[in-house]
XYZ file of C-alpha atoms in Angstrom:
669
model
C 82.587 126.235 70.718
C 80.295 125.190 68.109
C 81.857 121.925 67.692
C 81.425 121.963 70.919
C 78.066 122.501 71.313
C 77.388 119.999 68.285
C 78.573 117.207 70.968
C 77.053 118.427 73.421
C 73.925 118.453 71.602
C 74.623 115.152 70.267
C 75.249 113.534 74.238
C 71.646 113.959 74.775
C 70.387 110.932 73.726
C 72.232 109.271 76.254
C 72.256 111.340 78.580
C 68.388 110.941 78.287
C 68.500 107.123 78.705
C 70.907 107.439 81.797
C 68.344 110.285 83.307
C 65.961 107.648 82.773
C 67.005 104.896 84.043
C 68.534 106.740 87.172
C 64.662 107.824 87.305
C 63.520 104.012 87.722
C 66.023 104.028 90.402
C 65.105 106.657 91.979
C 61.033 105.335 92.020
C 61.930 102.146 93.071
C 63.730 103.362 96.018
C 61.174 105.564 96.985
C 58.496 103.019 97.043
C 60.105 99.695 98.505
C 63.829 100.851 99.608
C 65.568 98.882 96.592
C 68.365 99.395 95.078
C 66.939 97.787 91.203
C 70.766 97.092 89.630
C 68.460 94.911 87.999
C 66.821 98.232 86.124
C 68.926 98.867 82.867
C 68.284 94.409 82.195
C 64.223 94.877 82.802
C 64.529 97.566 79.705
C 67.030 95.811 78.170
C 64.566 93.231 78.194
C 61.964 95.393 77.113
C 63.920 96.355 74.365
C 63.739 92.816 73.033
C 60.736 92.352 73.061
C 59.263 95.445 71.172
C 62.178 94.681 68.633
C 60.416 90.940 67.882
C 57.467 92.127 68.053
C 59.013 94.056 65.062
C 59.357 91.199 63.321
C 56.469 89.549 64.454
C 56.754 87.307 67.332
C 56.895 87.453 71.017
C 59.945 85.820 72.543
C 58.919 83.617 75.563
C 60.728 84.009 78.870
C 60.148 80.846 80.597
C 62.163 78.037 79.733
C 60.447 75.055 78.284
C 57.798 76.400 76.647
C 57.871 77.063 73.231
C 61.001 80.154 72.458
C 58.505 82.279 70.379
C 54.855 83.295 69.484
C 54.048 84.318 65.718
C 52.610 86.360 64.483
C 51.630 86.985 60.692
C 54.671 89.590 60.825
C 55.478 92.722 61.798
C 52.314 94.090 64.846
C 52.833 97.747 63.994
C 54.212 100.124 65.976
C 50.618 100.923 68.287
C 50.129 97.062 69.036
C 53.968 96.684 69.407
C 54.712 99.515 71.919
C 51.006 98.035 73.404
C 52.706 94.401 74.224
C 56.294 95.553 74.918
C 54.445 98.115 78.177
C 52.283 95.172 79.025
C 55.360 93.047 79.301
C 56.874 95.964 81.486
C 54.324 96.239 83.429
C 54.301 92.534 84.175
C 58.061 91.877 84.817
C 57.998 94.922 87.126
C 54.874 93.615 89.172
C 56.787 89.932 88.861
C 60.061 90.618 90.627
C 58.311 92.253 93.281
C 56.386 90.152 93.823
C 58.269 87.107 93.311
C 61.644 88.183 94.158
C 61.362 91.759 96.106
C 58.955 91.631 98.376
C 59.955 88.068 100.362
C 63.019 90.155 101.003
C 61.182 92.723 103.187
C 62.813 92.472 106.460
C 66.015 91.020 105.204
C 69.499 92.606 104.381
C 70.405 94.998 102.246
C 73.116 92.529 100.508
C 70.524 89.742 100.074
C 68.561 92.450 98.708
C 71.289 92.960 95.695
C 72.518 89.680 95.407
C 68.780 89.108 94.582
C 68.273 92.241 92.272
C 71.752 90.329 90.466
C 70.103 87.225 90.379
C 67.474 88.970 88.216
C 70.007 90.358 86.311
C 71.973 87.235 85.488
C 68.620 85.787 84.838
C 67.567 88.573 82.117
C 70.745 88.424 80.291
C 70.947 84.836 79.730
C 67.517 84.644 78.571
C 68.778 87.174 75.706
C 71.136 85.189 75.349
C 69.292 81.991 74.619
C 66.157 83.925 72.699
C 68.144 86.628 70.464
C 71.550 84.246 69.677
C 71.694 85.154 65.979
C 71.455 88.724 67.286
C 74.515 89.927 69.227
C 74.034 92.946 68.747
C 69.726 94.917 67.605
C 68.876 97.611 65.528
C 65.358 99.055 65.092
C 63.385 101.211 62.541
C 63.040 104.674 63.084
C 60.468 105.262 66.212
C 60.874 109.741 66.687
C 61.905 112.115 63.558
C 65.462 111.899 62.952
C 65.862 114.442 60.399
C 68.489 116.981 60.667
C 67.003 120.014 62.917
C 69.165 123.452 61.434
C 70.420 125.508 65.193
C 73.130 128.005 63.705
C 74.294 127.738 60.556
C 77.496 126.107 61.121
C 75.563 123.746 63.708
C 73.226 120.453 62.535
C 72.194 117.791 64.864
C 69.824 115.314 64.105
C 66.301 115.598 65.874
C 66.019 112.425 67.862
C 67.955 112.720 70.002
C 66.500 115.956 71.376
C 62.689 114.535 70.692
C 64.349 111.416 73.461
C 65.606 114.577 75.940
C 62.286 116.223 75.636
C 60.583 113.475 76.470
C 62.531 112.131 79.729
C 62.066 115.429 81.086
C 58.904 116.215 80.442
C 58.354 112.547 82.051
C 60.332 113.594 85.021
C 58.669 116.473 85.343
C 55.485 114.745 85.211
C 56.158 111.977 87.975
C 57.870 115.051 90.515
C 54.497 117.023 90.162
C 53.004 113.558 90.839
C 55.547 112.525 93.931
C 54.767 116.708 95.205
C 51.235 117.122 94.251
C 49.235 113.883 94.908
C 48.147 111.912 97.140
C 49.712 108.833 96.417
C 53.442 110.852 95.471
C 52.889 112.171 98.980
C 51.938 108.897 101.159
C 54.610 106.954 98.506
C 57.417 110.248 100.318
C 56.061 109.581 103.379
C 56.212 105.741 103.165
C 60.076 106.930 102.268
C 60.686 108.390 105.822
C 58.350 106.166 108.287
C 56.592 103.338 106.586
C 55.085 101.991 110.090
C 53.346 105.465 109.721
C 52.551 104.840 106.244
C 50.422 101.974 107.789
C 49.173 103.336 110.916
C 47.368 105.750 108.091
C 46.078 102.404 106.153
C 48.003 102.524 103.378
C 50.223 99.001 102.251
C 53.810 99.513 101.828
C 53.978 96.364 99.894
C 51.355 97.841 97.390
C 53.072 101.260 97.048
C 55.935 98.928 96.387
C 54.433 97.051 94.267
C 53.419 100.284 91.980
C 56.821 101.628 91.719
C 58.348 98.581 90.272
C 55.651 98.692 87.941
C 55.793 102.156 86.910
C 60.163 102.592 87.166
C 60.043 99.139 84.588
C 57.298 100.845 82.281
C 59.098 104.748 82.150
C 62.485 102.993 81.582
C 61.233 99.654 79.212
C 59.345 103.101 77.232
C 62.823 105.241 76.948
C 64.832 101.817 76.151
C 62.092 101.452 73.092
C 62.167 105.200 71.657
C 66.361 105.094 71.983
C 66.589 101.597 70.908
C 66.594 102.705 66.638
C 69.956 105.657 68.061
C 71.636 102.370 69.277
C 72.359 98.573 68.742
C 71.059 96.492 71.412
C 72.922 94.031 73.106
C 72.962 93.037 76.658
C 74.976 95.053 77.988
C 74.023 98.036 76.593
C 71.212 99.158 79.302
C 72.602 96.368 81.573
C 76.095 98.166 81.875
C 76.721 100.675 79.891
C 73.830 102.634 80.998
C 73.032 101.722 84.093
C 76.183 102.289 86.442
C 76.123 105.339 84.805
C 71.850 106.008 85.526
C 73.407 104.447 89.437
C 75.662 107.369 90.171
C 72.855 110.124 89.063
C 71.111 108.370 91.483
C 73.646 108.808 94.260
C 73.606 112.482 93.491
C 70.154 112.351 93.789
C 69.927 110.923 96.601
C 67.904 108.317 95.369
C 65.011 110.554 96.187
C 64.931 113.812 94.354
C 63.790 113.385 90.698
C 65.523 117.097 89.811
C 69.591 116.455 90.701
C 68.745 112.650 89.667
C 67.404 113.603 85.950
C 70.286 116.640 85.903
C 73.104 114.435 86.406
C 72.283 111.854 84.484
C 72.362 114.715 81.033
C 75.473 116.096 82.370
C 76.844 112.492 81.998
C 75.384 111.895 79.054
C 76.709 115.492 77.587
C 80.026 115.653 78.799
C 80.404 112.167 77.750
C 79.522 113.226 74.572
C 82.632 116.166 74.886
C 85.433 114.642 75.559
C 84.952 112.775 72.399
C 85.921 116.145 70.980
C 88.549 117.014 73.660
C 90.194 114.092 73.145
C 91.152 115.220 69.157
C 91.900 119.266 70.556
C 93.805 118.360 73.825
C 97.349 116.496 73.472
C 97.954 115.921 76.698
C 93.992 114.420 77.206
C 94.076 110.328 78.052
C 93.264 108.617 74.593
C 91.708 105.425 76.469
C 89.341 106.222 79.512
C 88.893 109.385 79.773
C 84.904 109.756 78.248
C 83.954 106.380 80.729
C 86.501 106.586 83.904
C 86.254 110.822 84.219
C 82.467 111.231 85.203
C 82.935 108.279 87.426
C 85.705 109.805 89.434
C 83.473 113.222 89.549
C 80.919 111.337 91.009
C 83.398 108.961 93.761
C 84.744 113.005 94.561
C 81.407 114.603 94.204
C 80.147 111.181 97.175
C 83.238 111.471 99.583
C 83.102 115.004 100.189
C 78.828 114.875 100.773
C 79.754 112.257 103.339
C 77.052 109.204 104.666
C 74.215 111.873 104.199
C 72.565 109.047 102.542
C 68.746 107.867 102.757
C 68.485 105.296 105.051
C 64.146 104.230 105.182
C 62.698 103.498 108.077
C 61.950 100.813 108.827
C 64.613 99.083 107.049
C 68.106 99.237 108.184
C 71.383 100.069 105.896
C 74.007 96.575 105.739
C 72.704 94.393 107.996
C 75.315 91.061 107.834
C 74.810 86.925 109.478
C 76.491 86.412 112.040
C 80.563 85.953 112.477
C 80.980 82.199 113.155
C 84.329 81.555 115.366
C 87.029 80.217 113.645
C 87.777 77.030 114.046
C 91.303 74.849 112.208
C 91.902 71.600 112.852
C 93.669 68.843 110.641
C 90.393 67.476 109.274
C 88.841 71.050 108.279
C 91.578 72.214 107.015
C 92.966 68.581 105.259
C 89.247 66.997 103.973
C 88.684 69.929 101.199
C 92.609 70.220 99.979
C 92.771 66.474 99.838
C 89.131 65.876 98.377
C 90.220 68.466 95.700
C 93.545 67.188 94.616
C 92.056 63.255 94.542
C 90.019 64.980 92.395
C 92.656 67.000 90.019
C 94.773 63.718 90.126
C 91.570 60.797 89.800
C 89.520 62.511 88.085
C 89.371 63.361 84.094
C 90.153 66.942 82.227
C 86.598 68.407 82.403
C 86.436 67.308 86.221
C 89.465 68.657 87.072
C 88.999 72.088 85.026
C 85.462 72.257 87.491
C 88.052 72.199 90.465
C 90.215 74.676 89.600
C 87.031 77.054 88.577
C 85.624 76.555 92.231
C 88.724 77.012 93.249
C 89.938 80.105 92.115
C 86.575 81.527 92.928
C 87.033 79.748 96.316
C 89.814 82.528 96.301
C 88.139 85.473 95.047
C 84.878 84.820 97.640
C 87.586 84.893 100.476
C 88.100 88.196 99.720
C 84.901 88.938 100.672
C 84.604 87.079 103.362
C 87.565 89.537 105.069
C 85.720 92.605 103.345
C 82.609 92.080 103.968
C 82.310 89.320 106.526
C 84.975 90.496 109.241
C 84.735 94.370 108.494
C 81.001 95.040 107.344
C 82.131 96.437 104.288
C 81.373 96.326 100.484
C 82.845 96.669 97.670
C 81.767 95.879 93.901
C 85.414 96.665 92.960
C 86.856 93.180 93.788
C 87.693 91.950 89.899
C 89.063 95.183 88.703
C 91.105 93.865 92.517
C 92.269 90.990 90.786
C 92.037 92.748 86.952
C 95.357 94.941 88.038
C 97.324 92.201 89.719
C 97.036 89.817 86.443
C 97.946 92.223 83.996
C 100.698 93.995 87.481
C 101.830 90.111 87.198
C 101.879 90.444 83.070
C 104.006 92.943 82.979
C 106.327 91.634 85.218
C 107.288 88.271 84.312
C 107.126 89.071 80.454
C 108.452 92.595 80.276
C 110.887 92.967 83.085
C 111.711 89.180 84.008
C 110.816 88.711 87.287
C 110.914 85.359 88.549
C 107.603 83.452 90.174
C 106.995 83.828 92.724
C 108.262 87.144 92.653
C 105.789 88.142 90.314
C 102.673 87.149 91.335
C 103.450 88.261 94.809
C 104.423 91.461 94.206
C 100.931 91.908 91.266
C 99.171 91.116 94.697
C 100.360 93.926 96.256
C 99.951 96.408 93.601
C 96.335 95.499 93.852
C 96.572 96.178 97.451
C 97.329 99.273 96.459
C 94.531 100.341 94.635
C 92.657 98.566 97.236
C 93.708 101.399 99.958
C 92.391 104.278 97.336
C 89.167 102.427 96.459
C 88.991 102.417 100.427
C 88.374 105.756 100.835
C 85.411 107.135 100.005
C 84.183 104.559 103.096
C 85.530 107.003 104.911
C 82.686 108.622 105.177
C 80.124 105.792 103.504
C 78.672 103.139 104.172
C 76.416 100.399 102.699
C 75.045 100.478 99.297
C 76.165 103.783 98.582
C 79.587 102.475 99.573
C 78.876 99.579 96.936
C 77.765 101.466 94.597
C 80.608 104.154 95.214
C 82.970 101.030 94.378
C 81.298 100.218 91.792
C 81.477 103.671 90.049
C 85.555 102.718 91.049
C 86.412 99.611 89.673
C 84.794 101.586 86.183
C 87.153 103.884 86.427
C 90.209 101.400 86.409
C 88.689 99.161 84.139
C 88.513 102.026 81.457
C 91.604 103.482 82.187
C 93.839 100.115 83.081
C 91.780 97.543 81.078
C 90.738 99.126 77.921
C 94.670 100.649 77.720
C 96.709 98.554 74.910
C 99.650 100.255 76.056
C 98.692 97.744 79.745
C 97.179 95.234 78.338
C 98.554 94.224 75.226
C 95.936 93.714 71.656
C 93.185 91.962 72.263
C 93.061 90.598 68.857
C 95.963 88.482 69.490
C 94.651 87.036 73.237
C 95.300 90.075 75.588
C 98.262 90.274 78.197
C 99.963 86.981 77.947
C 100.980 85.245 81.323
C 104.444 83.230 81.466
C 103.690 79.532 83.331
C 104.711 79.537 86.763
C 108.388 78.184 87.319
C 110.559 77.196 90.705
C 113.813 76.455 88.851
C 113.338 74.184 86.060
C 110.638 73.239 87.485
C 107.346 73.845 85.555
C 103.900 74.081 87.505
C 101.907 75.561 84.762
C 98.232 74.067 82.958
C 99.949 73.055 79.675
C 103.650 72.558 78.965
C 104.666 71.317 75.604
C 101.892 68.731 73.755
C 100.879 68.626 77.811
C 97.276 69.874 78.835
C 95.264 70.514 81.604
C 98.214 69.088 84.152
C 97.663 68.310 87.408
C 100.311 69.586 88.659
C 99.176 73.359 88.310
C 95.657 72.637 90.036
C 97.794 71.093 92.698
C 99.493 73.942 93.235
C 96.128 76.215 92.975
C 94.896 74.014 95.674
C 97.484 74.649 97.707
C 97.622 77.959 97.502
C 94.139 79.365 98.149
C 93.855 76.543 100.930
C 97.888 79.337 102.567
C 94.633 81.933 101.711
C 92.401 80.321 103.720
C 94.071 79.376 106.742
C 95.531 82.970 106.847
C 91.483 84.277 106.554
C 91.053 82.034 109.508
C 93.565 83.359 111.490
C 92.498 86.927 110.742
C 88.685 85.938 112.499
C 91.190 84.753 115.748
C 93.667 87.791 115.730
C 93.229 90.914 118.101
C 93.089 92.680 114.395
C 90.000 90.070 113.166
C 88.211 91.156 116.861
C 89.177 95.163 115.800
C 87.425 94.287 112.404
C 84.378 92.730 114.307
C 84.126 95.887 116.769
C 84.067 97.894 113.315
C 81.526 96.296 111.418
C 79.291 95.837 114.503
C 79.566 99.487 115.793
C 81.950 102.305 114.651
C 80.945 104.248 117.563
C 81.059 101.821 120.017
C 84.730 100.991 118.543
C 85.744 105.004 118.386
C 84.866 104.683 121.726
C 86.977 102.086 123.122
C 90.092 103.407 121.760
C 89.878 101.143 118.335
C 91.069 103.450 114.949
C 88.214 102.761 112.348
C 89.775 104.940 110.059
C 93.223 102.386 109.531
C 90.874 99.080 110.344
C 88.371 100.381 107.591
C 92.023 101.024 105.425
C 93.390 96.991 106.177
C 89.955 95.479 105.408
C 90.054 96.563 101.942
C 94.385 96.465 101.912
C 93.403 92.718 102.701
C 90.546 91.921 100.759
C 92.390 93.192 97.154
C 95.261 91.637 97.524
C 93.580 87.789 98.535
C 91.539 88.869 95.366
C 94.989 90.163 93.388
C 96.588 86.900 94.030
C 93.504 85.364 92.034
C 93.125 86.873 88.979
C 97.111 86.479 89.312
C 95.674 82.685 89.756
C 93.377 83.587 86.254
C 96.072 84.794 84.461
C 98.334 81.395 85.162
C 95.643 78.931 84.409
C 94.562 80.653 80.926
C 97.909 82.047 80.202
C 97.130 85.229 79.493
C 94.432 88.427 80.391
C 92.170 90.167 79.109
C 89.514 93.190 80.394
C 86.400 91.138 79.435
C 87.957 88.816 82.262
C 87.632 91.510 84.684
C 84.458 93.747 84.039
C 81.401 94.714 85.610
C 79.282 91.262 85.549
C 82.269 89.542 87.049
C 82.044 92.348 90.167
C 78.914 91.497 90.128
C 79.125 87.499 89.982
C 81.515 87.393 91.921
C 79.736 89.171 95.340
C 76.334 86.999 94.559
C 78.051 83.490 94.503
C 80.024 84.587 97.958
C 76.701 85.646 99.597
C 75.041 82.503 98.106
C 77.891 80.401 99.524
C 78.543 82.807 102.947
C 80.098 85.455 103.341
C 81.198 85.010 107.132
C 83.049 82.109 107.187
C 86.211 80.674 104.989
C 83.366 76.904 103.922
C 81.203 79.317 103.428
C 84.015 81.176 100.850
C 84.562 76.605 99.436
C 80.893 76.581 99.133
C 80.351 79.742 97.124
C 83.619 78.226 95.121
C 81.965 74.562 94.603
C 78.238 76.466 93.769
C 79.758 79.057 91.459
C 79.452 79.290 87.865
C 80.911 76.424 85.700
C 82.482 75.137 88.925
C 82.021 71.121 90.363
C 78.245 71.579 91.247
C 77.214 73.052 87.828
C 79.244 70.699 86.283
C 78.045 67.259 88.822
C 74.285 67.939 88.290
C 75.066 68.819 84.571
C 77.085 64.958 83.895
C 73.428 64.038 86.505
C 70.638 65.107 83.979
C 72.242 66.067 80.917
C 74.468 69.759 80.336
C 72.826 73.072 81.361
C 74.462 74.228 77.747
C 73.332 77.810 77.211
C 70.625 77.825 80.266
C 73.772 77.857 83.159
C 73.437 80.790 83.921
C 70.285 81.047 83.761
C 69.921 78.520 86.657
C 72.316 80.301 88.316
C 70.386 83.443 88.749
C 67.167 81.556 90.273
C 69.171 79.541 92.472
C 71.232 83.239 94.101
C 67.739 84.333 94.711
C 66.450 81.055 95.871
C 68.448 81.527 98.515
C 68.795 84.935 99.695
C 65.413 84.489 100.846
C 66.217 81.215 101.810
C 68.898 81.206 103.267
C 69.779 85.380 104.081
C 73.054 83.874 105.737
C 74.223 81.589 102.516
C 74.379 77.548 102.487
C 77.239 77.675 105.013
C 75.016 79.517 107.680
C 71.485 77.481 106.868
C 74.063 74.467 107.617
C 75.814 75.661 110.956
C 72.172 76.127 111.774
C 71.033 73.242 111.342
C 73.578 71.494 112.358
C 72.919 73.959 116.119
C 69.185 73.356 115.892
C 69.602 69.619 115.304
C 71.724 69.505 118.815
C 69.772 71.820 120.460
C 67.071 69.562 120.477
C 69.683 66.873 120.551
C 70.126 68.231 124.237
C 66.906 69.021 125.088
C 66.081 65.001 124.614
C 68.049 63.798 126.960
C 68.006 66.961 129.960
C 63.703 65.778 129.304
C 65.368 62.292 129.736
C 67.118 62.968 133.000
C 64.283 64.665 133.840
C 62.793 61.627 136.438
C 66.289 60.417 137.086
C 66.548 63.425 138.855
C 63.766 64.025 140.523
C 64.038 60.163 142.175
C 66.613 61.417 143.306
C 65.306 64.608 144.961
C 64.985 64.440 148.798
C 62.038 63.741 150.807
C 60.889 65.948 153.118
């Protein structure tokens, strides 16, 4: 029992970090209605700023400026903390004013995409400014001497100090929200922003204060926690943020106490699993520590149902309009011929960029079905792709299943996982469903992708995927001494073209119309006899199948699959670029593929103005934010709107020019 108590108390530090990030998410949502997926990345940047100040420098976050300003040496704890907290406050102010304030009336999905853009920008900044510091540890801040609780129980005290500080911060914020005028107004605005405006309070000011406060709180805790962990570009951004999102969900994104308690509970539970794995023979060897808490969150949210808050003036999940699908030889043939022509006629680097865009198009198509047609959302699409990728490896290498049966079976396996993850969609929707599916994707990654039984030895390149072969005809990317073969690129284009035709036909079919009816109004759809449960399950299943095909194509391209290709950041990035292109149409998916990172547009721009180098991700994040603000319907939707406006203006001019002639033909009295 003493051993378990040791691990429970040892997990208090991780629990404190999760609780603090969850608290930041609650503060931000209360004040602005935004679920900020970049909260952990913002805390990460503040922690790096503090670490750099203790080394005698201050990093600049804007490209074109010098990397950093150098002091004579360590500025000391007090100045480092003050400058870091000022950085956190300015960061919160800038992120809200420049990113989320222009999206005040935008669909919730646009805000998710914008937060992903901020996340990508900050992560790429760390990779650029701290390229030689993959992990970074700072000197001690809190007292770390061991504390003896009993004769048999001694633990470091810095984790307990951090837990106490987080509890005090949470208590203070809870008291402010309950018993001060500012707190009461913020809570009132969360319920009804119009009422707050009528009382003379600015929702934008409240939102700004919430972003600044959350940034300062999370940055402060990240700094205090830095000596206990190795800072990296992922530790706060994903490792702690994802469970923090679960904790905030349990707290309804409003209630401080259950959010903080759940955060501590997750951290302590994960720490305890380290001991359970040793003591219990049947305990899962891989994934239990990170995966089981997420499974518990999913179960809790499904049991509670969709009883989560929506702000008074913010619809939970408005989506762009879905255009009609028009198939023609030109609409299908032009992109196919253009892609194949580029693969055959251009060099290996162009060919690689086109292949990247083609696979990204397939992934975007899965979002077109899921979100564009069905109105559902998932942050587990790359997990489905990974299931298919690893499944393909086992089917083809261990069991000798030939092509094309192996990739089809692998995609069907992803379909099964998609149907399982779809179960929360029967009771949840919008941002809440997005977070729960993100937890489901993390659980899949922990239990499956990190298990050598399924994925092989990562040191040897991951799970191998043999080339696709039709009889004696090998259509793989690499064969013998030939690399970057055109035949593989043509194979990719033809497969994705078939997927695009399938998605277009779904849009035009009775099934597609039922999907759109459920997306528009579930109650009305149910009233006219549509089985909304089966439609939701079908949407997830078809979407997972398409993502599974994309996962298999990824495996064929690289000859192997690994956990790094299908992680959380990949799921968020794919969603962001799918929205950037246009999430409601096949043409939008093609556009998403073209503008995807390392795709055709990035390579072409790099050729014109010089390579982006390590700034490619940064530029991609900026473009995501700009597109989310200026074109909430994505690039493809903006083009359609522009064409429609031009046609309307032309028709108006024609009608105006014909008006005198029509009047002349009118009979006189």
